[in-house]
Short mmCIF file of C-alpha atoms in Angstrom, two decimals:
data_model
loop_
_atom_site.label_atom_id
_atom_site.label_comp_id
_atom_site.label_asym_id
_atom_site.label_seq_id
_atom_site.Cartn_x
_atom_site.Cartn_y
_atom_site.Cartn_z
CA MET A 238 19.57 -28.60 -10.74
CA ILE A 239 22.65 -26.40 -10.81
CA LYS A 240 21.91 -22.99 -9.37
CA ASN A 241 22.46 -20.16 -11.79
CA PHE A 242 24.37 -17.96 -9.39
CA LEU A 243 25.12 -15.37 -12.08
CA ILE A 244 21.48 -14.29 -12.04
CA SER A 245 22.08 -12.45 -8.78
CA LEU A 246 24.60 -10.12 -10.45
CA PHE A 247 21.87 -8.36 -12.37
CA VAL A 248 19.61 -5.57 -11.24
CA PHE A 249 16.10 -6.80 -10.82
CA VAL A 250 13.70 -3.96 -11.43
CA LEU A 251 10.55 -5.17 -9.75
CA ILE A 252 7.60 -3.69 -11.58
CA THR A 253 4.46 -2.93 -9.58
CA ASN A 254 2.02 -2.31 -12.43
CA ASN A 255 -0.06 -5.32 -11.33
CA SER A 256 -0.14 -4.23 -7.71
CA SER A 257 -2.48 -1.83 -5.93
CA SER A 258 -0.34 -2.14 -2.82
CA GLU A 259 3.05 -0.51 -2.35
CA SER A 260 4.08 -3.31 -0.03
CA ARG A 261 6.36 -6.17 -1.04
CA PHE A 262 5.32 -8.27 1.93
CA GLY A 263 2.34 -10.05 3.39
CA GLU A 264 1.16 -12.90 5.60
CA LEU A 265 -1.19 -15.84 5.53
CA THR A 266 -4.10 -14.90 7.75
CA GLU A 267 -6.69 -16.60 9.91
CA MET A 268 -9.28 -14.33 11.50
CA ARG A 269 -9.85 -16.63 14.48
CA ASP A 270 -6.23 -16.15 15.56
CA GLU A 271 -5.35 -12.63 16.72
CA LYS A 272 -1.69 -13.23 15.87
CA MET A 273 -2.58 -14.30 12.31
CA ARG A 274 -4.55 -11.31 11.05
CA GLY A 275 -1.74 -9.69 9.11
CA LYS A 276 -0.04 -6.31 9.38
CA ASP A 277 -1.42 -2.94 8.42
CA ASN A 278 -0.61 -1.68 4.90
CA GLN A 279 0.56 -5.08 3.65
CA TRP A 280 -0.79 -8.01 1.68
CA VAL A 281 -2.88 -10.74 3.25
CA ARG A 282 -3.68 -14.18 1.91
CA PRO A 283 -6.44 -15.74 4.04
CA HIS A 284 -5.64 -19.45 4.27
CA PRO A 285 -7.63 -21.47 3.67
CA GLY A 286 -9.72 -18.34 3.94
CA PRO A 287 -13.46 -17.80 3.63
CA PHE A 288 -13.72 -17.96 -0.18
CA ILE A 289 -14.69 -21.62 -0.17
CA TRP A 290 -17.69 -22.62 -2.25
CA ASN A 291 -18.78 -25.06 0.45
CA HIS A 292 -18.60 -22.35 3.10
CA ILE A 293 -20.48 -19.67 1.18
CA GLU A 294 -23.13 -21.81 -0.56
CA LYS A 295 -23.82 -24.55 1.96
CA GLU A 296 -27.03 -25.48 0.17
CA LYS A 297 -27.84 -24.83 -3.47
CA GLY A 298 -29.00 -21.25 -3.84
CA ASN A 299 -28.44 -20.39 -0.17
CA PHE A 300 -25.50 -17.98 0.11
CA THR A 301 -23.92 -16.93 3.40
CA TRP A 302 -21.41 -14.06 3.26
CA GLU A 303 -20.75 -13.19 6.90
CA ASP A 304 -17.31 -14.80 7.25
CA ALA A 305 -16.04 -13.55 3.89
CA ASP A 306 -17.34 -10.06 4.65
CA GLN A 307 -15.52 -10.13 8.00
CA TYR A 308 -12.17 -10.65 6.28
CA VAL A 309 -12.87 -7.90 3.75
CA VAL A 310 -14.00 -5.41 6.39
CA TYR A 311 -10.92 -6.10 8.52
CA ALA A 312 -8.65 -5.68 5.50
CA GLN A 313 -10.30 -2.37 4.63
CA GLU A 314 -9.90 -1.09 8.17
CA HIS A 315 -6.19 -1.99 8.17
CA ASN A 316 -5.39 -1.02 4.56
CA GLN A 317 -4.53 -4.60 3.66
CA THR A 318 -4.66 -5.91 0.10
CA ILE A 319 -6.35 -9.30 -0.14
CA LEU A 320 -5.16 -12.16 -2.30
CA ALA A 321 -8.24 -14.37 -2.21
CA THR A 322 -7.92 -18.12 -2.72
CA ILE A 323 -10.90 -19.71 -4.45
CA TRP A 324 -11.75 -23.30 -3.51
CA PRO A 325 -14.17 -24.84 -6.08
CA HIS A 326 -15.70 -27.52 -3.87
CA ALA A 327 -19.11 -27.81 -2.18
CA ASN A 328 -20.35 -30.87 -0.30
CA TRP A 329 -23.91 -30.71 -1.64
CA GLU A 330 -22.71 -30.26 -5.20
CA GLN A 331 -20.23 -33.13 -5.17
CA LYS A 332 -22.71 -35.45 -3.52
CA SER A 333 -25.00 -34.89 -6.52
CA CYS A 334 -22.76 -37.02 -8.71
CA LYS A 335 -21.45 -39.24 -5.92
CA ARG A 336 -17.89 -37.97 -5.77
CA LYS A 337 -15.63 -39.77 -3.30
CA LYS A 338 -14.92 -38.08 0.00
CA ALA A 339 -11.44 -36.79 0.77
CA ARG A 340 -9.58 -36.13 3.98
CA SER A 341 -9.93 -32.43 4.70
CA PRO A 342 -6.56 -30.63 5.04
CA PHE A 343 -8.16 -27.98 7.27
CA GLY A 344 -10.52 -29.90 9.54
CA LYS A 345 -14.29 -29.78 9.86
CA ARG A 346 -14.60 -26.15 8.80
CA PHE A 347 -13.46 -26.93 5.27
CA THR A 348 -15.08 -29.44 2.88
CA LYS A 349 -15.34 -33.22 2.68
CA TYR A 350 -14.82 -33.27 -1.07
CA LEU A 351 -11.93 -32.01 -3.19
CA SER A 352 -12.81 -33.21 -6.69
CA LYS A 353 -13.80 -31.40 -9.87
CA PRO A 354 -17.31 -29.90 -9.65
CA CYS A 355 -20.09 -32.11 -10.95
CA SER A 356 -21.71 -29.13 -12.64
CA MET A 357 -19.52 -26.35 -14.01
CA ASP A 358 -22.71 -24.30 -14.38
CA ASP A 359 -23.39 -24.50 -10.63
CA TYR A 360 -19.76 -23.60 -9.97
CA LYS A 361 -19.98 -20.67 -12.39
CA ASN A 362 -23.06 -19.37 -10.57
CA PHE A 363 -21.12 -19.36 -7.28
CA LEU A 364 -18.05 -17.81 -8.88
CA VAL A 365 -19.99 -14.97 -10.51
CA LYS A 366 -21.75 -14.14 -7.25
CA LEU A 367 -18.45 -14.21 -5.35
CA VAL A 368 -16.68 -11.83 -7.72
CA ASP A 369 -19.78 -9.66 -8.05
CA ARG A 370 -19.91 -9.07 -4.30
CA TYR A 371 -16.32 -7.88 -3.98
CA ASP A 372 -15.46 -6.35 -7.38
CA GLY A 373 -16.41 -2.79 -6.38
CA ASP A 374 -18.42 -1.99 -9.50
CA GLY A 375 -21.31 -0.60 -7.43
CA LEU A 376 -23.69 -3.40 -8.40
CA ASN A 377 -24.50 -6.11 -5.83
CA ASP A 378 -21.39 -5.18 -3.82
CA MET A 379 -20.89 -5.99 -0.17
CA PRO A 380 -22.44 -3.15 1.87
CA GLY A 381 -19.69 -0.71 2.82
CA LEU A 382 -17.16 -2.07 0.33
CA THR A 383 -14.39 0.50 -0.13
CA LYS A 384 -11.45 -1.70 -1.17
CA PRO A 385 -12.48 -4.28 -3.77
CA ILE A 386 -10.81 -7.65 -4.18
CA LYS A 387 -8.84 -7.57 -7.42
CA TYR A 388 -6.40 -10.47 -6.89
CA TRP A 389 -7.75 -14.01 -7.18
CA ASP A 390 -5.66 -17.11 -6.44
CA VAL A 391 -7.44 -20.01 -8.15
CA MET A 392 -6.90 -23.17 -6.07
CA ASN A 393 -3.86 -24.26 -4.07
CA GLU A 394 -1.02 -26.75 -4.68
CA PRO A 395 -3.13 -29.00 -6.94
CA GLU A 396 -0.27 -31.46 -7.37
CA PHE A 397 -0.88 -32.50 -3.74
CA LYS A 398 -3.90 -34.79 -3.36
CA MET A 399 -4.47 -33.32 0.09
CA PHE A 400 -5.70 -30.16 -1.66
CA PHE A 401 -7.19 -31.55 -4.89
CA LYS A 402 -8.42 -35.01 -5.86
CA GLY A 403 -8.32 -34.83 -9.61
CA SER A 404 -6.19 -35.29 -12.68
CA LYS A 405 -3.98 -32.71 -14.34
CA GLU A 406 -6.68 -32.34 -16.97
CA ASP A 407 -9.31 -31.69 -14.29
CA PHE A 408 -7.18 -28.96 -12.75
CA ILE A 409 -6.47 -27.36 -16.13
CA GLU A 410 -10.18 -27.30 -16.94
CA ILE A 411 -11.17 -25.78 -13.60
CA PHE A 412 -8.38 -23.21 -13.64
CA ASN A 413 -8.94 -21.96 -17.18
CA PHE A 414 -12.70 -21.95 -16.70
CA SER A 415 -12.40 -19.96 -13.46
CA SER A 416 -10.02 -17.42 -14.95
CA LYS A 417 -12.28 -16.75 -17.92
CA VAL A 418 -15.38 -16.37 -15.74
CA ILE A 419 -13.60 -13.97 -13.38
CA LYS A 420 -12.14 -11.86 -16.20
CA GLU A 421 -15.52 -11.64 -17.92
CA LYS A 422 -17.15 -10.39 -14.72
CA GLN A 423 -14.20 -8.25 -13.56
CA PRO A 424 -12.00 -7.20 -16.51
CA ASP A 425 -9.32 -5.63 -14.28
CA ALA A 426 -8.98 -8.74 -12.12
CA VAL A 427 -5.50 -10.19 -11.65
CA ILE A 428 -5.37 -13.99 -11.75
CA VAL A 429 -2.66 -15.66 -9.69
CA MET A 430 -1.60 -19.17 -10.62
CA ALA A 431 -2.40 -21.86 -8.07
CA GLY A 432 0.76 -22.01 -5.96
CA ALA A 433 3.26 -24.69 -6.89
CA ALA A 434 4.24 -26.72 -3.83
CA GLY A 435 7.95 -26.04 -4.06
CA MET A 436 10.26 -27.39 -6.73
CA PHE A 437 10.50 -30.97 -5.56
CA PRO A 438 10.87 -33.44 -8.46
CA GLU A 439 7.19 -34.39 -8.41
CA SER A 440 6.13 -30.73 -8.45
CA LYS A 441 8.43 -29.89 -11.35
CA LYS A 442 7.09 -32.84 -13.32
CA TYR A 443 3.49 -31.78 -12.68
CA TRP A 444 3.92 -28.13 -13.59
CA LYS A 445 6.08 -28.86 -16.63
CA VAL A 446 2.97 -30.41 -18.15
CA VAL A 447 0.36 -28.05 -16.72
CA LEU A 448 1.93 -24.61 -17.14
CA PRO A 449 1.85 -24.49 -20.96
CA LYS A 450 -1.87 -25.31 -20.84
CA ILE A 451 -2.84 -22.54 -18.40
CA LYS A 452 -0.29 -19.84 -19.23
CA ASP A 453 -2.78 -17.71 -21.18
CA ASN A 454 -5.13 -17.62 -18.20
CA PHE A 455 -3.00 -16.26 -15.38
CA ASP A 456 -1.18 -12.97 -14.80
CA ILE A 457 1.10 -13.87 -11.89
CA ALA A 458 3.22 -17.01 -11.52
CA ASN A 459 3.08 -18.40 -8.00
CA ILE A 460 5.52 -20.51 -5.99
CA HIS A 461 5.37 -21.78 -2.39
CA HIS A 462 8.39 -22.53 -0.26
CA ILE A 463 7.78 -25.27 2.25
CA SER A 464 10.36 -27.31 4.10
CA GLY A 465 11.00 -30.77 2.72
CA PRO A 466 10.69 -34.03 4.66
CA ASP A 467 14.27 -33.58 5.81
CA GLY A 468 13.42 -30.18 7.29
CA GLN A 469 15.87 -28.33 5.09
CA CYS A 470 15.15 -25.10 3.23
CA ASP A 471 16.12 -23.88 -0.19
CA LYS A 472 18.42 -20.85 -0.01
CA GLN A 473 16.48 -18.97 -2.68
CA LEU A 474 13.10 -20.22 -1.45
CA TRP A 475 12.71 -22.12 -4.77
CA VAL A 476 12.37 -18.86 -6.73
CA ASP A 477 15.45 -19.49 -8.89
CA GLU A 478 14.39 -23.00 -9.90
CA PHE A 479 10.81 -21.85 -10.46
CA ALA A 480 12.08 -19.04 -12.70
CA ASP A 481 14.07 -21.61 -14.67
CA LEU A 482 10.98 -23.80 -15.02
CA LEU A 483 8.92 -20.88 -16.30
CA LYS A 484 11.62 -20.01 -18.81
CA SER A 485 11.77 -23.62 -20.02
CA VAL A 486 8.10 -23.43 -21.03
CA ASN A 487 8.36 -19.91 -22.48
CA ILE A 488 6.50 -18.10 -19.72
CA ASP A 489 7.62 -14.58 -18.84
CA LYS A 490 5.42 -13.35 -16.01
CA PRO A 491 5.93 -11.79 -12.58
CA ILE A 492 6.72 -14.25 -9.77
CA TRP A 493 5.08 -14.11 -6.36
CA LEU A 494 6.09 -16.27 -3.42
CA THR A 495 2.78 -16.62 -1.59
CA GLU A 496 3.84 -19.09 1.10
CA ALA A 497 7.30 -18.54 2.53
CA MET A 498 8.50 -20.91 5.23
CA THR A 499 12.13 -20.81 6.28
CA CYS A 500 14.26 -22.77 8.71
CA GLY A 501 17.39 -20.64 8.32
CA PRO A 502 18.06 -16.88 8.66
CA PRO A 503 14.88 -15.40 7.15
CA VAL A 504 16.30 -12.04 6.01
CA LYS A 505 19.00 -13.75 3.96
CA ALA A 506 16.40 -16.07 2.41
CA TRP A 507 14.03 -13.19 1.61
CA VAL A 508 16.84 -11.17 -0.01
CA ASN A 509 17.93 -14.15 -2.10
CA ALA A 510 14.33 -14.68 -3.24
CA PHE A 511 14.04 -11.05 -4.31
CA LEU A 512 17.39 -11.20 -6.11
CA ASN A 513 16.20 -14.21 -8.06
CA GLY A 514 13.04 -12.52 -9.27
CA ALA A 515 10.33 -12.61 -6.59
CA GLU A 516 8.23 -9.45 -6.58
CA LEU A 517 6.15 -10.24 -3.50
CA ILE A 518 6.74 -12.51 -0.50
CA ILE A 519 3.96 -13.70 1.79
CA ASP A 520 5.09 -15.25 5.07
CA VAL A 521 3.24 -18.30 6.38
CA GLY A 522 2.72 -16.51 9.71
CA VAL A 523 3.68 -17.03 13.32
CA ASN A 524 1.24 -19.86 14.06
CA ALA A 525 1.31 -21.72 10.75
CA PRO A 526 1.85 -25.49 10.86
CA GLY A 527 5.40 -26.71 10.43
CA LYS A 528 8.76 -25.57 11.66
CA LYS A 529 8.59 -22.21 13.44
CA MET A 530 10.82 -19.24 12.80
CA SER A 531 12.94 -18.39 15.83
CA LYS A 532 12.00 -15.32 17.88
CA LYS A 533 15.30 -13.75 16.90
CA GLY A 534 14.70 -14.48 13.23
CA ARG A 535 11.16 -13.11 13.43
CA LYS A 536 12.40 -9.92 15.06
CA LYS A 537 15.06 -9.38 12.39
CA LEU A 538 12.57 -10.10 9.61
CA ASN A 539 10.08 -7.57 11.01
CA GLU A 540 12.85 -4.97 11.25
CA PHE A 541 13.89 -5.70 7.67
CA ILE A 542 10.34 -5.30 6.40
CA ALA A 543 9.83 -2.05 8.28
CA GLU A 544 13.07 -0.59 6.90
CA TYR A 545 12.97 -1.71 3.26
CA ASP A 546 9.33 -2.24 2.31
CA GLY A 547 8.14 -0.36 -0.74
CA PHE A 548 11.39 -0.68 -2.68
CA SER A 549 11.24 -0.54 -6.48
CA SER A 550 14.45 -2.43 -7.33
CA ILE A 551 17.23 -4.44 -5.76
CA LYS A 552 20.86 -4.83 -6.79
CA LYS A 553 23.54 -7.16 -5.51
CA ILE A 554 26.72 -5.28 -4.56
CA SER A 555 28.69 -8.14 -3.05
CA GLU A 556 28.13 -11.60 -1.62
CA LYS A 557 26.64 -10.15 1.57
CA LYS A 558 25.50 -6.70 0.53
CA VAL A 559 22.57 -5.43 -1.54
CA GLU A 560 21.16 -2.04 -2.45
CA PHE A 561 17.45 -1.23 -2.49
CA THR A 562 16.20 1.69 -4.59
CA PHE A 563 12.89 3.43 -3.96
CA LYS A 564 10.46 5.31 -6.20
CA ASP A 565 11.66 8.70 -4.99
CA GLY A 566 15.16 7.90 -6.19
CA SER A 567 16.61 7.24 -2.75
CA SER A 568 18.47 4.06 -1.91
CA LYS A 569 19.48 2.01 1.10
CA THR A 570 22.05 -0.73 1.48
CA LEU A 571 21.74 -3.88 3.55
CA GLU A 572 24.46 -6.21 4.77
CA PHE A 573 23.12 -9.67 5.54
#
């Protein structure tokens, strides 16, 4: 696809109406790894996270909340805003209709099954209890809850069979069902589209069909940037091509990049992603699988985040210079 380079000449006013966090940045987190717990005052996306049906309801009717509560408590203590990924799979439930086992993408701590639930009623019961515990309405909340979970990411890269063993129709049913259940229980919830696994040809083909059928049930469009088999990275972290795809199916919604992996200069890539319409970028983290960011690149990225986080708009001044504007009317330029 030909890159629409003219898009970067416009001012992108990045609206934060859907965000309770001033930050434009975040990280994938894993509580067991001290280096993967995220930064204070930013977004966190636990991955795979503790919001797994199989992990919370290991047996029908037996709910265990300790691990999920641990993430929420830590986020509260560090003023982090959680984007919670919901995984609609439970071993006991899928055994009930003899679903086929799948290879777990996250090891023994995850689930042995990745298919559509056998009973949507059983899944709904789990989903209602999950949202009810963290919605902050004062009824059945986690003890000590001070920062509710408002942002729900329903599933993950469903076009990859390593994350979901089901048809497009199965995914569409689960996604729309989940969104409606969450919104009914928590009217101010923000539903984030299951992240598209880049804009490889197979991903584009998948989402071209799926997006029109789920567009009324999500608030935030969601793209992931992962390195391809050749190890190369997209200069705009796929945001430009994803924006084009959304436009082609008449979807006009905010774009979040909730997995950002780079193998080039990260600051340049982040800036290009923002210029092409990303409102939020979540880094895969220092110990994520795959190609690692260099120490020099990581240092420059951290400096960039510290200096420019909280901006309200970005404007391209020249090929290697941008201007960030902040809510108080001040501005800062960056040469990259």
